[in-house]
């Protein structure tokens, strides 16, 4: 059984679900919690996944308690009815944490996809750093994207035999949707002149809502205003707190396109065409290096250290001057730009889902018992 609730969980679990759905001797049940509504649905559509259950949890301006309570309540009856052999959760969302907790209460083994990421600061990202640590304590099997993530798990007391280094399934997902000469369903994206310096922006992190997010947006706004050869594409997260801030700072402005969130196919193919990406997203820090696109991270920390070490991701923080200066450098200094714009893939070879599937098959065939 797969428990998922948000856009990134769908994207990163889809490659595993697709393999399992083709498998004759297993029953694969997808439980959509709909912590996100439209954004989860759009991602499910891209991968043609129809959930067996849909808890329809999302409420406007929901709190963490709302999501946790909703998932715990909805999952219990599904687990009792379906009695799965194993339950998959992905990453660090509240759906993943509450889904894992409800599963643990039924003493069903949990497989954690994208295990072992750590920022080492319990409030950044909030509540994701704690969610992922809590899931580590609840899970039996830990699929770590990188060796560094596996080391973090060992340091947390997880047994070596329950960890598998797989790469990140997002690289599998990326290769499923990337295409040559992609034509966007969004007219505006076909009209943009990609020979200009196009900046792609995404932002949503809870801990930077308010003044920090405003400062970052102001820095980017000034960069666009001062550099006529630039344009900004900003698919705005549906969270009203984010969209209100975006509208307030950018307003209607020349060469700034505030658009709806894109479906995964359009988003990946857009990433592949732009000059530079500014983001606080986790997934984008993993995808962009394999496309050779420099990423400026508008956060004070990251749990994606591999991309920083590979030189394709730079942490700018959320201070106006830092964001402004680092972005300006990348736009004006070709040496700095070329150093960052190299195609590297610290997150795997696109075969993470196959590795997880093989591990799962041998586990189910052996009938291994859960770790005490
Ligand atoms: C959530 C996750 C975060 C993940 C992000 C991916 C938690 C605590 N946060 O944050 O880890 O990085 O998803 O995007 O699990 N909304 C809509 N439609 C949608 C989605 C959201 O209207 O399809 C609005 C709703 O008003 C909702 C609000 O956005 O209440 C916030 O959504 P929520 O899932 O609570 O937080 P995210 O910031 O999206
Ligand atoms: N993404 C998308 N459409 C968008 C913006 C992002 O499909 O308009 C994809 C992106 O490629 C990545 C994932 O969504 O795979 C990241 O989601 P998000 O930033 O919401 O969450 P995070 O990765 O920070 O948890």
Short mmCIF file of C-alpha atoms and ligand atoms in Angstrom, two decimals:
data_model
loop_
_atom_site.label_atom_id
_atom_site.label_comp_id
_atom_site.label_asym_id
_atom_site.label_seq_id
_atom_site.Cartn_x
_atom_site.Cartn_y
_atom_site.Cartn_z
CA UNK A 1 0.00 0.00 0.00
CA UNK A 2 1.15 3.52 -0.84
CA UNK A 3 0.10 6.49 1.29
CA UNK A 4 0.58 9.84 -0.44
CA UNK A 5 -0.84 13.32 -0.13
CA UNK A 6 1.12 16.02 -1.92
CA UNK A 7 2.57 16.73 -5.36
CA UNK A 8 6.15 15.61 -4.61
CA UNK A 9 5.00 12.36 -2.99
CA UNK A 10 3.08 11.43 -6.14
CA UNK A 11 6.03 12.30 -8.39
CA UNK A 12 8.53 10.34 -6.31
CA UNK A 13 6.34 7.29 -5.65
CA UNK A 14 4.96 7.06 -9.21
CA UNK A 15 7.96 5.14 -10.64
CA UNK A 16 7.55 2.43 -7.96
CA UNK A 17 3.77 2.29 -8.30
CA UNK A 18 4.09 1.95 -12.09
CA UNK A 19 6.39 -1.08 -11.73
CA UNK A 20 4.17 -2.73 -9.10
CA UNK A 21 0.98 -2.20 -11.11
CA UNK A 22 2.54 -4.31 -13.88
CA UNK A 23 3.29 -7.15 -11.47
CA UNK A 24 0.78 -10.04 -11.65
CA UNK A 25 1.30 -11.50 -8.21
CA UNK A 26 0.94 -8.36 -6.13
CA UNK A 27 -1.95 -6.09 -5.29
CA UNK A 28 -0.91 -2.45 -5.18
CA UNK A 29 -3.25 -0.12 -3.30
CA UNK A 30 -2.86 3.65 -3.56
CA UNK A 31 -4.29 5.75 -0.71
CA UNK A 32 -4.45 9.41 -1.64
CA UNK A 33 -4.86 11.58 1.43
CA UNK A 34 -5.21 14.74 -0.69
CA UNK A 35 -3.28 16.95 1.70
CA UNK A 36 -2.97 18.78 -1.62
CA UNK A 37 -6.05 18.70 -3.86
CA UNK A 38 -5.39 20.20 -7.30
CA UNK A 39 -1.60 19.78 -7.12
CA UNK A 40 -1.84 16.11 -6.12
CA UNK A 41 -4.48 15.43 -8.78
CA UNK A 42 -2.43 17.05 -11.55
CA UNK A 43 0.57 14.89 -10.64
CA UNK A 44 -1.56 11.72 -10.50
CA UNK A 45 -2.95 12.53 -13.95
CA UNK A 46 0.52 12.87 -15.50
CA UNK A 47 1.42 9.37 -14.34
CA UNK A 48 -2.10 7.99 -14.99
CA UNK A 49 -2.47 6.74 -11.43
CA UNK A 50 -6.02 6.34 -10.14
CA UNK A 51 -6.08 6.02 -6.33
CA UNK A 52 -8.03 3.21 -4.70
CA UNK A 53 -8.90 5.55 -1.82
CA UNK A 54 -9.18 9.33 -1.72
CA UNK A 55 -9.52 10.89 1.74
CA UNK A 56 -10.08 14.38 0.29
CA UNK A 57 -8.49 16.05 3.32
CA UNK A 58 -7.37 19.43 1.98
CA UNK A 59 -8.87 22.55 3.53
CA UNK A 60 -7.92 26.12 2.71
CA UNK A 61 -5.21 27.34 5.12
CA UNK A 62 -5.11 23.97 6.89
CA UNK A 63 -2.96 23.56 9.99
CA UNK A 64 -0.47 20.80 10.71
CA UNK A 65 -2.89 19.44 13.31
CA UNK A 66 -5.69 19.32 10.73
CA UNK A 67 -3.58 17.21 8.38
CA UNK A 68 -2.19 14.91 11.10
CA UNK A 69 -5.61 14.30 12.63
CA UNK A 70 -7.20 13.73 9.22
CA UNK A 71 -4.59 11.20 8.08
CA UNK A 72 -4.58 9.26 11.37
CA UNK A 73 -8.35 8.94 11.31
CA UNK A 74 -8.75 8.04 7.63
CA UNK A 75 -5.88 5.56 7.41
CA UNK A 76 -6.90 3.41 10.36
CA UNK A 77 -10.03 2.00 8.73
CA UNK A 78 -8.28 1.48 5.39
CA UNK A 79 -5.46 -0.49 7.04
CA UNK A 80 -7.97 -2.61 8.96
CA UNK A 81 -9.91 -3.36 5.76
CA UNK A 82 -6.96 -4.00 3.43
CA UNK A 83 -4.39 -5.54 5.81
CA UNK A 84 -1.42 -4.73 3.55
CA UNK A 85 1.88 -6.66 3.85
CA UNK A 86 3.87 -3.45 3.64
CA UNK A 87 3.12 0.28 3.51
CA UNK A 88 5.20 2.83 1.59
CA UNK A 89 5.54 6.46 2.58
CA UNK A 90 7.81 9.00 0.91
CA UNK A 91 9.86 11.90 2.18
CA UNK A 92 8.94 14.24 4.98
CA UNK A 93 5.43 15.61 4.62
CA UNK A 94 2.84 15.47 7.37
CA UNK A 95 0.92 12.89 5.32
CA UNK A 96 4.02 10.70 5.28
CA UNK A 97 4.62 11.07 9.03
CA UNK A 98 0.99 10.57 10.11
CA UNK A 99 0.57 7.72 7.60
CA UNK A 100 3.63 6.02 9.05
CA UNK A 101 2.38 6.50 12.62
CA UNK A 102 -1.06 5.04 11.84
CA UNK A 103 0.64 2.10 10.09
CA UNK A 104 2.96 1.53 13.03
CA UNK A 105 -0.06 1.37 15.35
CA UNK A 106 -1.27 -1.60 13.26
CA UNK A 107 2.20 -3.22 13.49
CA UNK A 108 2.53 -3.29 9.71
CA UNK A 109 6.06 -2.85 8.27
CA UNK A 110 6.76 0.56 6.78
CA UNK A 111 9.06 1.25 3.84
CA UNK A 112 10.42 4.81 3.78
CA UNK A 113 11.37 6.13 0.35
CA UNK A 114 13.89 9.02 0.42
CA UNK A 115 15.13 8.13 3.88
CA UNK A 116 18.05 9.65 5.76
CA UNK A 117 17.97 13.29 4.62
CA UNK A 118 19.00 15.65 7.40
CA UNK A 119 19.39 19.42 7.67
CA UNK A 120 20.44 19.05 11.32
CA UNK A 121 18.13 21.91 12.37
CA UNK A 122 14.79 20.87 13.85
CA UNK A 123 13.00 24.07 12.79
CA UNK A 124 14.45 24.30 9.23
CA UNK A 125 12.71 22.98 7.25
CA UNK A 126 9.66 22.98 9.52
CA UNK A 127 8.12 20.54 10.19
CA UNK A 128 9.90 18.37 7.60
CA UNK A 129 13.17 17.77 9.50
CA UNK A 130 11.24 16.34 12.44
CA UNK A 131 8.81 14.44 10.21
CA UNK A 132 11.68 12.62 8.51
CA UNK A 133 13.38 11.81 11.81
CA UNK A 134 10.14 10.48 13.25
CA UNK A 135 9.55 8.33 10.17
CA UNK A 136 13.08 6.90 10.56
CA UNK A 137 12.04 5.70 14.01
CA UNK A 138 8.80 4.15 12.75
CA UNK A 139 10.00 2.49 9.54
CA UNK A 140 11.38 -1.00 9.01
CA UNK A 141 12.97 -0.46 5.57
CA UNK A 142 14.85 2.68 4.60
CA UNK A 143 15.50 3.51 0.94
CA UNK A 144 18.27 6.11 1.01
CA UNK A 145 18.96 8.19 -2.12
CA UNK A 146 22.71 8.51 -1.38
CA UNK A 147 25.51 7.01 0.73
CA UNK A 148 25.50 10.16 2.86
CA UNK A 149 21.81 9.60 3.62
CA UNK A 150 22.61 5.98 4.54
CA UNK A 151 25.32 7.20 6.94
CA UNK A 152 22.76 9.49 8.59
CA UNK A 153 20.47 6.50 9.08
CA UNK A 154 23.26 4.42 10.61
CA UNK A 155 23.99 7.33 12.95
CA UNK A 156 20.30 7.30 13.92
CA UNK A 157 20.64 3.65 14.97
CA UNK A 158 19.08 1.95 11.92
CA UNK A 159 20.50 -1.51 11.19
CA UNK A 160 22.65 -1.71 8.03
CA UNK A 161 20.65 -4.65 6.62
CA UNK A 162 17.49 -2.51 6.62
CA UNK A 163 19.03 0.28 4.52
CA UNK A 164 19.32 0.21 0.74
CA UNK A 165 21.01 2.99 -1.23
CA UNK A 166 18.87 3.41 -4.33
CA UNK A 167 19.31 6.88 -5.81
CA UNK A 168 16.33 9.20 -5.72
CA UNK A 169 13.17 8.03 -7.51
CA UNK A 170 12.72 11.62 -8.73
CA UNK A 171 15.41 10.94 -11.34
CA UNK A 172 13.34 7.96 -12.57
CA UNK A 173 10.28 10.24 -12.73
CA UNK A 174 12.19 12.97 -14.55
CA UNK A 175 13.25 10.64 -17.33
CA UNK A 176 9.64 9.47 -17.74
CA UNK A 177 8.45 12.96 -18.74
CA UNK A 178 11.43 14.73 -20.34
CA UNK A 179 11.01 15.04 -24.10
CA UNK A 180 12.67 16.73 -27.07
CA UNK A 181 10.83 19.64 -28.70
CA UNK A 182 8.16 19.65 -26.00
CA UNK A 183 5.14 21.80 -26.84
CA UNK A 184 3.60 23.33 -23.71
CA UNK A 185 -0.17 23.23 -23.26
CA UNK A 186 0.32 26.69 -21.67
CA UNK A 187 0.38 29.15 -24.61
CA UNK A 188 2.52 31.71 -22.77
CA UNK A 189 5.35 29.22 -22.31
CA UNK A 190 5.58 28.61 -26.06
CA UNK A 191 5.76 32.36 -26.71
CA UNK A 192 8.75 33.07 -24.43
CA UNK A 193 12.12 33.73 -26.07
CA UNK A 194 14.37 31.17 -24.37
CA UNK A 195 17.52 32.72 -25.84
CA UNK A 196 17.04 35.41 -23.17
CA UNK A 197 18.10 34.81 -19.56
CA UNK A 198 14.94 33.21 -18.25
CA UNK A 199 14.74 32.74 -14.48
CA UNK A 200 12.40 30.12 -13.05
CA UNK A 201 11.23 30.66 -9.47
CA UNK A 202 9.31 28.45 -7.02
CA UNK A 203 8.72 29.07 -3.30
CA UNK A 204 6.51 27.59 -0.65
CA UNK A 205 8.40 26.75 2.57
CA UNK A 206 6.39 27.36 5.70
CA UNK A 207 9.33 28.67 7.79
CA UNK A 208 9.92 31.56 5.36
CA UNK A 209 6.32 32.79 5.05
CA UNK A 210 6.01 36.54 5.62
CA UNK A 211 8.94 38.97 5.70
CA UNK A 212 11.65 36.51 4.55
CA UNK A 213 9.68 35.49 1.48
CA UNK A 214 8.98 39.17 0.72
CA UNK A 215 12.68 40.09 0.91
CA UNK A 216 13.58 37.27 -1.49
CA UNK A 217 10.84 38.28 -3.93
CA UNK A 218 11.94 41.95 -3.76
CA UNK A 219 15.52 40.99 -4.62
CA UNK A 220 14.35 39.00 -7.64
CA UNK A 221 11.98 41.78 -8.70
CA UNK A 222 14.84 44.31 -8.68
CA UNK A 223 17.08 41.98 -10.68
CA UNK A 224 14.41 41.62 -13.37
CA UNK A 225 13.70 45.35 -13.44
CA UNK A 226 17.40 46.23 -13.84
CA UNK A 227 18.24 43.61 -16.49
CA UNK A 228 16.22 43.93 -19.71
CA UNK A 229 17.59 40.63 -21.07
CA UNK A 230 15.90 38.69 -18.23
CA UNK A 231 12.38 37.35 -17.71
CA UNK A 232 10.84 35.61 -14.72
CA UNK A 233 8.52 32.62 -14.79
CA UNK A 234 6.96 31.92 -11.40
CA UNK A 235 4.48 29.03 -11.18
CA UNK A 236 2.94 30.14 -7.90
CA UNK A 237 2.14 27.53 -5.24
CA UNK A 238 -1.61 27.40 -4.47
CA UNK A 239 -1.11 28.23 -0.81
CA UNK A 240 -2.91 31.61 -0.40
CA UNK A 241 -0.11 32.86 1.89
CA UNK A 242 2.40 32.35 -0.93
CA UNK A 243 0.19 33.63 -3.75
CA UNK A 244 -0.81 36.77 -1.81
CA UNK A 245 2.86 37.59 -1.13
CA UNK A 246 3.76 36.96 -4.78
CA UNK A 247 0.98 39.25 -6.05
CA UNK A 248 1.82 41.94 -3.48
CA UNK A 249 5.53 42.09 -4.37
CA UNK A 250 5.51 41.47 -8.13
CA UNK A 251 2.09 42.90 -9.01
CA UNK A 252 1.64 43.20 -12.75
CA UNK A 253 5.13 43.83 -14.09
CA UNK A 254 6.84 43.64 -17.47
CA UNK A 255 8.81 40.44 -18.07
CA UNK A 256 7.31 38.77 -14.97
CA UNK A 257 4.92 35.84 -15.49
CA UNK A 258 3.06 34.70 -12.40
CA UNK A 259 1.33 31.51 -13.54
CA UNK A 260 -0.58 28.57 -12.05
CA UNK A 261 1.44 25.55 -10.87
CA UNK A 262 2.45 23.51 -13.89
CA UNK A 263 1.86 19.83 -14.36
CA UNK A 264 5.01 17.77 -13.90
CA UNK A 265 5.61 17.24 -17.59
CA UNK A 266 5.48 20.96 -18.39
CA UNK A 267 7.52 21.86 -15.33
CA UNK A 268 10.40 19.47 -16.11
CA UNK A 269 10.51 20.52 -19.74
CA UNK A 270 10.47 24.17 -18.67
CA UNK A 271 13.36 23.58 -16.23
CA UNK A 272 15.25 22.13 -19.17
CA UNK A 273 14.84 25.36 -21.18
CA UNK A 274 15.51 28.13 -18.63
CA UNK A 275 18.81 29.81 -17.78
CA UNK A 276 18.65 29.71 -14.01
CA UNK A 277 16.42 28.38 -11.20
CA UNK A 278 15.71 30.00 -7.83
CA UNK A 279 13.83 27.76 -5.44
CA UNK A 280 13.21 26.57 -1.90
CA UNK A 281 11.95 23.22 -3.20
CA UNK A 282 13.61 19.98 -2.22
CA UNK A 283 12.76 18.06 -5.39
CA UNK A 284 14.00 20.78 -7.72
CA UNK A 285 17.44 20.74 -6.02
CA UNK A 286 17.60 17.06 -7.00
CA UNK A 287 16.29 17.38 -10.55
CA UNK A 288 18.08 20.49 -11.80
CA UNK A 289 21.67 19.15 -11.47
CA UNK A 290 20.89 16.30 -13.86
CA UNK A 291 19.60 18.86 -16.37
CA UNK A 292 22.75 21.00 -15.98
CA UNK A 293 20.79 23.97 -14.61
CA UNK A 294 22.29 26.11 -11.82
CA UNK A 295 20.08 26.39 -8.75
CA UNK A 296 20.09 29.19 -6.19
CA UNK A 297 18.48 27.93 -3.00
CA UNK A 298 16.44 30.59 -1.22
CA UNK A 299 16.77 28.95 2.18
CA UNK A 300 19.37 29.15 4.95
CA UNK A 301 20.08 25.43 4.92
CA UNK A 302 19.63 22.29 2.86
CA UNK A 303 19.42 18.55 3.34
CA UNK A 304 20.54 18.10 -0.28
CA UNK A 305 24.27 18.53 0.49
CA UNK A 306 25.36 16.37 -2.46
CA UNK A 307 24.16 18.92 -5.03
CA UNK A 308 25.97 21.74 -3.20
CA UNK A 309 29.17 19.67 -3.12
CA UNK A 310 28.78 18.87 -6.83
CA UNK A 311 28.79 22.64 -7.42
CA UNK A 312 25.43 22.99 -9.18
CA UNK A 313 23.46 24.28 -6.18
CA UNK A 314 24.32 27.41 -4.15
CA UNK A 315 22.68 28.37 -0.85
CA UNK A 316 21.74 32.07 -0.93
CA UNK A 317 19.70 32.28 2.26
CA UNK A 318 16.73 34.63 2.46
CA UNK A 319 18.52 37.94 2.88
CA UNK A 320 17.84 40.57 0.15
CA UNK A 321 21.52 41.37 -0.48
CA UNK A 322 22.68 37.75 -0.72
CA UNK A 323 19.89 36.72 -3.07
CA UNK A 324 20.43 39.85 -5.20
CA UNK A 325 24.22 39.50 -5.39
CA UNK A 326 24.37 35.76 -6.07
CA UNK A 327 21.70 36.02 -8.77
CA UNK A 328 23.40 39.04 -10.35
CA UNK A 329 26.75 37.17 -10.39
CA UNK A 330 25.20 34.24 -12.22
CA UNK A 331 23.58 36.53 -14.77
CA UNK A 332 26.69 38.58 -15.48
CA UNK A 333 29.71 36.36 -14.86
CA UNK A 334 29.92 33.61 -17.47
CA UNK A 335 32.76 31.87 -15.63
CA UNK A 336 30.70 31.45 -12.46
CA UNK A 337 27.70 30.39 -14.55
CA UNK A 338 29.57 27.74 -16.58
CA UNK A 339 31.08 26.26 -13.42
CA UNK A 340 27.58 25.66 -12.06
CA UNK A 341 25.86 24.71 -15.31
CA UNK A 342 27.29 21.24 -15.62
CA UNK A 343 25.24 18.11 -15.82
CA UNK A 344 25.85 15.92 -12.79
CA UNK A 345 23.53 13.49 -11.08
CA UNK A 346 24.34 13.01 -7.41
CA UNK A 347 20.87 11.51 -7.00
CA UNK A 348 21.19 8.41 -9.11
CA UNK A 349 20.85 6.83 -12.50
CA UNK A 350 17.06 6.67 -12.81
CA UNK A 351 16.86 3.05 -11.64
CA UNK A 352 15.92 3.67 -7.99
CA UNK A 353 12.42 2.22 -8.40
CA UNK A 354 13.80 -1.02 -9.88
CA UNK A 355 16.13 -1.42 -6.90
CA UNK A 356 13.27 -0.86 -4.48
CA UNK A 357 11.10 -3.34 -6.40
CA UNK A 358 13.81 -6.04 -6.31
CA UNK A 359 14.30 -5.49 -2.58
CA UNK A 360 10.54 -5.68 -2.02
CA UNK A 361 10.21 -8.92 -4.01
CA UNK A 362 12.93 -10.62 -2.02
CA UNK A 363 11.41 -9.37 1.25
CA UNK A 364 7.90 -10.58 0.42
CA UNK A 365 9.22 -13.94 -0.84
CA UNK A 366 11.31 -14.47 2.28
CA UNK A 367 8.53 -13.38 4.64
CA UNK A 368 11.05 -11.44 6.73
CA UNK A 369 9.70 -10.32 10.10
CA UNK A 370 9.65 -6.75 11.29
CA UNK A 371 12.63 -5.33 13.19
CA UNK A 372 12.10 -5.41 16.97
C1 LIG B 1 3.35 20.64 1.83
C2 LIG B 1 4.35 19.90 2.72
C3 LIG B 1 5.78 20.22 2.31
C4 LIG B 1 5.99 19.96 0.83
C5 LIG B 1 4.94 20.72 0.02
C6 LIG B 1 5.05 20.39 -1.44
C7 LIG B 1 3.81 19.50 5.06
C8 LIG B 1 3.73 20.08 6.43
N1 LIG B 1 4.17 20.35 4.09
O1 LIG B 1 3.52 22.03 2.08
O2 LIG B 1 6.67 19.42 3.05
O3 LIG B 1 7.26 20.43 0.48
O4 LIG B 1 3.63 20.33 0.47
O5 LIG B 1 4.42 21.36 -2.22
O6 LIG B 1 3.52 18.35 4.88
N2 LIG B 1 -3.34 24.38 -1.53
C9 LIG B 1 -4.36 24.37 -2.48
N3 LIG B 1 -4.33 23.39 -3.44
C10 LIG B 1 -3.35 22.44 -3.52
C11 LIG B 1 -2.33 22.48 -2.56
C12 LIG B 1 -2.34 23.45 -1.57
O7 LIG B 1 -5.25 25.20 -2.46
O8 LIG B 1 -3.40 21.59 -4.42
C13 LIG B 1 -3.38 25.41 -0.46
C14 LIG B 1 -4.46 25.12 0.62
O9 LIG B 1 -4.99 26.35 1.06
C15 LIG B 1 -3.62 24.47 1.74
C16 LIG B 1 -2.33 25.26 1.62
O10 LIG B 1 -2.12 25.42 0.21
O11 LIG B 1 -4.25 24.59 3.00
C17 LIG B 1 -1.11 24.61 2.25
O12 LIG B 1 -0.95 23.25 1.84
P1 LIG B 1 -0.10 22.25 2.80
O13 LIG B 1 -0.05 20.91 2.17
O14 LIG B 1 -0.59 22.33 4.20
O15 LIG B 1 1.34 22.91 2.83
P2 LIG B 1 2.42 23.09 1.68
O16 LIG B 1 3.07 24.41 1.94
O17 LIG B 1 1.84 22.82 0.36
N1 LIG B 2 6.82 20.87 -9.76
C1 LIG B 2 5.76 20.75 -10.65
N2 LIG B 2 5.09 21.89 -11.01
C2 LIG B 2 5.40 23.12 -10.53
C3 LIG B 2 6.47 23.23 -9.60
C4 LIG B 2 7.16 22.08 -9.23
O1 LIG B 2 5.45 19.66 -11.11
O2 LIG B 2 4.76 24.11 -10.91
C5 LIG B 2 7.54 19.63 -9.36
C6 LIG B 2 9.06 19.69 -9.33
O3 LIG B 2 9.61 19.32 -10.58
C7 LIG B 2 9.43 18.71 -8.23
C8 LIG B 2 8.25 18.80 -7.29
O4 LIG B 2 7.18 19.38 -8.01
O5 LIG B 2 9.51 17.38 -8.69
C9 LIG B 2 8.62 19.64 -6.10
O6 LIG B 2 7.49 19.99 -5.41
P1 LIG B 2 7.50 21.09 -4.27
O7 LIG B 2 8.52 22.13 -4.56
O8 LIG B 2 6.09 21.52 -4.13
O9 LIG B 2 7.88 20.24 -2.98
P2 LIG B 2 9.25 19.83 -2.29
O10 LIG B 2 10.11 19.11 -3.27
O11 LIG B 2 9.88 21.07 -1.77
O12 LIG B 2 8.80 18.95 -1.18
#
